[in-house]
Amino acid sequence: MAGLRIEHLYKRYENDGKKKNAVKNDYAVKDLNLVADQGEFIALLGPSGCGKTTTLRMTAGLEDITKGEIYIGDTLVNNLHPKDRHIGLAFEDYAMYPPLTVYDNIAFNLKAKGVDKAEIDKRVREIAPLMQCDDLLDKMPVKLSGGQKQRVNIARAIIRRPELLLMDEPLSHLDGKARQAMRTEIKRLINDIKCTTIYVTHDQLEAMSLADKIAIINFGVLQQYGTPAEVYDDPVNEFVASFIGEPPMNIIETTIIGEGDHFLFTFANSNLKIAVPERYNNVVSNGFKCKMGVRPMDVLIGGADSKGTPEEVATFENLGDERRIGIHVGSSLLMLITDDETRYKAGDIIKLEVRGEKTHLFDIETGNRIRA
Amino acid sequence: MSRIQLENVTKKFGSVTALKNVSLDIKDKEFFVLFGPAGAGKTTILNCIAGIQLPEEGVVKFDGEIVNLVDAAHRDTAMVFENYALYPQMTVYDNMASPLRSKLYKKDEDYIKTKIQEVAAMMKMENLLERLPSQLSNGQKQRVAMGRALVRSPRVYLMDEPLAHLDAKLRNAMRTELKEIQANFGTTSIYVTHDFMEAMSLGDRIAIINEGEVIQIGTGDEIYYMPCNEFVAQLMGDPEINLISGTLAKSEDGYTFTMEGAQKTYELPKEKELFAKLGELGLSKVDIGMRPQNLLYSFEPKEGYIKCSVYSYESIGNKSVIVAETSGLQLRMIAPNGLSVKIDQDIYVDMQLDHAMFFDAGTKGYLTRYNEAAVRAIAAEQEG
């Protein structure tokens, strides 16, 4: 098994005049650098069209590389045939051979390679319980549910003992609970086989729950590469901050004012004032304009003796497991999540307390984090 | 005034019975949610109300008047569909104006303009009016589809999974927006969804539909805290409720619960009403329902906690779920994001049993719960 190293990777699709936006955004992938250590689970995360699948396909050898290098282990694979890259592939579509049983589908690649029968049988019987498809081996693909098909699909990818496992949205065909259950299975499987894995998804929850590290990509450019905790707690820009987390981080334009020896966030058409963390004292000044970001979990409802700002409840949603409250701050809706059992209604007044130390500052123009 | 009633409605498609004896009584100006899994019959109920489908048995009433034989066009309903169904060649303005230009509900252009501006302002889409549907994002399209229904003042709004097409984030944001403007509807609304958060957030009352039958009707709180069976308990809540099988036994001054598998015995917290109910029922085999937020965990051994191993640790947004496993039983609980938890490491779990619900191990039906009187009082107040 091996790690993956991507250096200064570019991809440009030739403009055939058909794609409307081909000129505007001519690189599908732009100067991408990424290192996955051996055994790491990496998620490539971003909105559709961001270049994450293109990156995966270049790694697999299904797409030409415009510029840059891809190494699997220490081997430069740019010019290697896909079959010589020692990779396993599992895509959103299952692409199974319908006339073959599950057993033969899983065994197919080994048979094609001429591995002897006894060895194939041993490996199929080894993999099948891992993917919980031991009792499916004699079935035909049409008889399988979506979840079962995806299990067989993954079994087929890992039976070759690849150095690198590449998965492209393997769960997006499944719905609700099947999807959640399969997500957990994938996580446990990778934990067992310890294979370096690159996993493409547009679903931040999948990335957050599966990956050791997440590469967040937008318009072909890597925005941030870090552990789930890093991208959640320490986003590099507004895009990452609002892409990770549900409901997303509240991000509102603010004018900072100085009051005595400290600073406050203030907002147009709102009485709300939030203390700016002291560590920013050297980067902000009276009248400084930027955006303030704060996660819904870091906005609290104060008790009766709270010094928080009284604010009117605009929306109250009782979701059973939790309650969400929206407050108008100028033209934005500031969301908070609470376990508080009180059933509020629109128009009620609550004392709003914001954990000032948990706020982030973003540049209005570039969206980049302003750091202390 | 539009009270909508269904009385013993049965609808068949060939040999398949889509609706079995469905009865609903939807109050005037109520926001009523039909909630259930795919294929449950929710849309068929909506279609029977709209007049798109005619039930084989039973009656549909609008304000007490049987409308079975009134055709769809004359029932004065406004529908919103999952797939928007916008006219691609018309601007947003003309799309919204279309119902008010139809023969049946014709209004003059001044009225139309005022009405569209009013709805567009409410839905924050004033700047979209001149665009064509192809120039809109999916969220905007759904806003237009809804706006087109809202310009009319029908007897009832019928909404069939209007947010289901949207991705998770947008769906949540739109749900909150809908919640904000909901108060302005002032008209009976029936809303179909398979998303429990939409059902909980939007519904004055919710009807749980499964396999063509009405399983339970109540406010969100009522159904969440007193689900009529284990199926409903599992539908409401993400992560799913923990259902733990075991045996009840009388102890010196109360009851004990012995968990199957883990062979751990708990002394049940004392509550007079609960113990009276358990005594009355006289059951020994029960399933206890525990919401994930009512489980406690520790990574160090702790008095009274059961030893488990971590099966998974996954983020669900602003918090995470730990699944712990002990002798074949999986327990789900809520934890903060960003803990350093390893798969298969030891974890110790305890249950806050004073939040427990009790279900019959045989029929899977609801028996009782802690604080039942309080939950009933909240529900009664909400139904007002």
PDB file of C-alpha atoms in Angstrom, chain B residues 15-108:
ATOM      1  CA  SER B  15     -55.722  -4.700  -7.261  1.00  0.00           C
ATOM      2  CA  VAL B  16     -53.526  -2.409  -5.159  1.00  0.00           C
ATOM      3  CA  THR B  17     -55.197  -0.596  -2.289  1.00  0.00           C
ATOM      4  CA  ALA B  18     -53.404   2.744  -2.012  1.00  0.00           C
ATOM      5  CA  LEU B  19     -55.555   4.193   0.791  1.00  0.00           C
ATOM      6  CA  LYS B  20     -57.374   2.153   3.416  1.00  0.00           C
ATOM      7  CA  ASN B  21     -60.193   3.798   5.267  1.00  0.00           C
ATOM      8  CA  VAL B  22     -58.472   7.152   5.711  1.00  0.00           C
ATOM      9  CA  SER B  23     -60.244   9.710   7.904  1.00  0.00           C
ATOM     10  CA  LEU B  24     -58.885  13.200   8.524  1.00  0.00           C
ATOM     11  CA  ASP B  25     -60.441  16.352   9.903  1.00  0.00           C
ATOM     12  CA  ILE B  26     -58.363  19.387   8.983  1.00  0.00           C
ATOM     13  CA  LYS B  27     -59.350  22.622  10.666  1.00  0.00           C
ATOM     14  CA  ASP B  28     -59.829  25.971   8.991  1.00  0.00           C
ATOM     15  CA  LYS B  29     -56.506  27.848   8.548  1.00  0.00           C
ATOM     16  CA  GLU B  30     -54.561  24.897   9.880  1.00  0.00           C
ATOM     17  CA  PHE B  31     -51.137  24.003   8.451  1.00  0.00           C
ATOM     18  CA  PHE B  32     -51.537  20.246   8.267  1.00  0.00           C
ATOM     19  CA  VAL B  33     -48.660  17.910   7.361  1.00  0.00           C
ATOM     20  CA  LEU B  34     -48.954  14.434   5.830  1.00  0.00           C
ATOM     21  CA  PHE B  35     -45.746  12.651   6.779  1.00  0.00           C
ATOM     22  CA  GLY B  36     -44.517   9.152   6.005  1.00  0.00           C
ATOM     23  CA  PRO B  37     -42.085   7.057   3.978  1.00  0.00           C
ATOM     24  CA  ALA B  38     -42.101   6.908   0.169  1.00  0.00           C
ATOM     25  CA  GLY B  39     -45.083   5.007  -1.205  1.00  0.00           C
ATOM     26  CA  ALA B  40     -47.168   5.511   1.947  1.00  0.00           C
ATOM     27  CA  GLY B  41     -50.090   7.124   0.102  1.00  0.00           C
ATOM     28  CA  LYS B  42     -49.498  10.774   1.068  1.00  0.00           C
ATOM     29  CA  THR B  43     -49.717  12.129  -2.470  1.00  0.00           C
ATOM     30  CA  THR B  44     -52.792  10.013  -3.165  1.00  0.00           C
ATOM     31  CA  ILE B  45     -54.547  11.688  -0.234  1.00  0.00           C
ATOM     32  CA  LEU B  46     -53.601  15.086  -1.645  1.00  0.00           C
ATOM     33  CA  ASN B  47     -54.875  14.092  -5.077  1.00  0.00           C
ATOM     34  CA  CYS B  48     -58.191  12.939  -3.616  1.00  0.00           C
ATOM     35  CA  ILE B  49     -58.577  16.352  -1.966  1.00  0.00           C
ATOM     36  CA  ALA B  50     -57.611  18.147  -5.183  1.00  0.00           C
ATOM     37  CA  GLY B  51     -60.061  16.060  -7.168  1.00  0.00           C
ATOM     38  CA  ILE B  52     -57.372  14.590  -9.387  1.00  0.00           C
ATOM     39  CA  GLN B  53     -58.354  11.159  -8.129  1.00  0.00           C
ATOM     40  CA  LEU B  54     -61.746   9.858  -7.147  1.00  0.00           C
ATOM     41  CA  PRO B  55     -61.903   7.521  -4.159  1.00  0.00           C
ATOM     42  CA  GLU B  56     -63.723   4.200  -4.535  1.00  0.00           C
ATOM     43  CA  GLU B  57     -65.229   4.535  -1.091  1.00  0.00           C
ATOM     44  CA  GLY B  58     -65.699   7.344   1.396  1.00  0.00           C
ATOM     45  CA  VAL B  59     -66.296  11.062   1.041  1.00  0.00           C
ATOM     46  CA  VAL B  60     -64.215  14.219   0.809  1.00  0.00           C
ATOM     47  CA  LYS B  61     -65.848  17.295   2.346  1.00  0.00           C
ATOM     48  CA  PHE B  62     -65.028  20.998   2.035  1.00  0.00           C
ATOM     49  CA  ASP B  63     -66.750  22.903   4.846  1.00  0.00           C
ATOM     50  CA  GLY B  64     -69.114  20.031   5.410  1.00  0.00           C
ATOM     51  CA  GLU B  65     -70.126  19.790   1.786  1.00  0.00           C
ATOM     52  CA  ILE B  66     -69.347  16.569  -0.097  1.00  0.00           C
ATOM     53  CA  VAL B  67     -67.159  17.377  -3.099  1.00  0.00           C
ATOM     54  CA  ASN B  68     -66.571  13.881  -4.490  1.00  0.00           C
ATOM     55  CA  LEU B  69     -68.414  14.765  -7.666  1.00  0.00           C
ATOM     56  CA  VAL B  70     -66.999  18.280  -8.048  1.00  0.00           C
ATOM     57  CA  ASP B  71     -64.247  18.185 -10.647  1.00  0.00           C
ATOM     58  CA  ALA B  72     -60.737  19.370  -9.857  1.00  0.00           C
ATOM     59  CA  ALA B  73     -61.017  22.731 -11.633  1.00  0.00           C
ATOM     60  CA  HIS B  74     -64.025  23.748  -9.540  1.00  0.00           C
ATOM     61  CA  ARG B  75     -62.737  22.767  -6.114  1.00  0.00           C
ATOM     62  CA  ASP B  76     -60.782  26.025  -5.821  1.00  0.00           C
ATOM     63  CA  THR B  77     -57.501  24.551  -4.598  1.00  0.00           C
ATOM     64  CA  ALA B  78     -53.970  25.746  -5.407  1.00  0.00           C
ATOM     65  CA  MET B  79     -51.235  23.159  -5.775  1.00  0.00           C
ATOM     66  CA  VAL B  80     -47.450  23.321  -5.485  1.00  0.00           C
ATOM     67  CA  PHE B  81     -45.516  20.401  -6.921  1.00  0.00           C
ATOM     68  CA  GLU B  82     -42.085  18.985  -6.253  1.00  0.00           C
ATOM     69  CA  ASN B  83     -41.048  19.489  -9.891  1.00  0.00           C
ATOM     70  CA  TYR B  84     -42.072  23.188 -10.016  1.00  0.00           C
ATOM     71  CA  ALA B  85     -44.056  22.803 -13.300  1.00  0.00           C
ATOM     72  CA  LEU B  86     -43.272  26.348 -14.472  1.00  0.00           C
ATOM     73  CA  TYR B  87     -44.029  27.536 -18.000  1.00  0.00           C
ATOM     74  CA  PRO B  88     -40.532  27.764 -19.515  1.00  0.00           C
ATOM     75  CA  GLN B  89     -41.412  30.439 -22.086  1.00  0.00           C
ATOM     76  CA  MET B  90     -42.972  32.823 -19.552  1.00  0.00           C
ATOM     77  CA  THR B  91     -41.226  35.224 -17.214  1.00  0.00           C
ATOM     78  CA  VAL B  92     -41.541  34.752 -13.485  1.00  0.00           C
ATOM     79  CA  TYR B  93     -44.140  37.526 -13.459  1.00  0.00           C
ATOM     80  CA  ASP B  94     -46.252  35.835 -16.108  1.00  0.00           C
ATOM     81  CA  ASN B  95     -45.881  32.458 -14.430  1.00  0.00           C
ATOM     82  CA  MET B  96     -47.189  33.941 -11.214  1.00  0.00           C
ATOM     83  CA  ALA B  97     -49.944  35.769 -13.044  1.00  0.00           C
ATOM     84  CA  SER B  98     -51.111  32.679 -14.927  1.00  0.00           C
ATOM     85  CA  PRO B  99     -53.630  31.363 -12.390  1.00  0.00           C
ATOM     86  CA  LEU B 100     -55.192  34.845 -12.098  1.00  0.00           C
ATOM     87  CA  ARG B 101     -55.514  35.076 -15.880  1.00  0.00           C
ATOM     88  CA  SER B 102     -57.265  31.710 -16.184  1.00  0.00           C
ATOM     89  CA  LYS B 103     -60.921  31.766 -17.186  1.00  0.00           C
ATOM     90  CA  LEU B 104     -62.165  30.539 -13.875  1.00  0.00           C
ATOM     91  CA  TYR B 105     -60.270  32.837 -11.519  1.00  0.00           C
ATOM     92  CA  LYS B 106     -59.864  35.839 -13.808  1.00  0.00           C
ATOM     93  CA  LYS B 107     -58.777  39.086 -12.188  1.00  0.00           C
ATOM     94  CA  ASP B 108     -57.933  42.442 -13.768  1.00  0.00           C
TER      95      ASP B 108
END
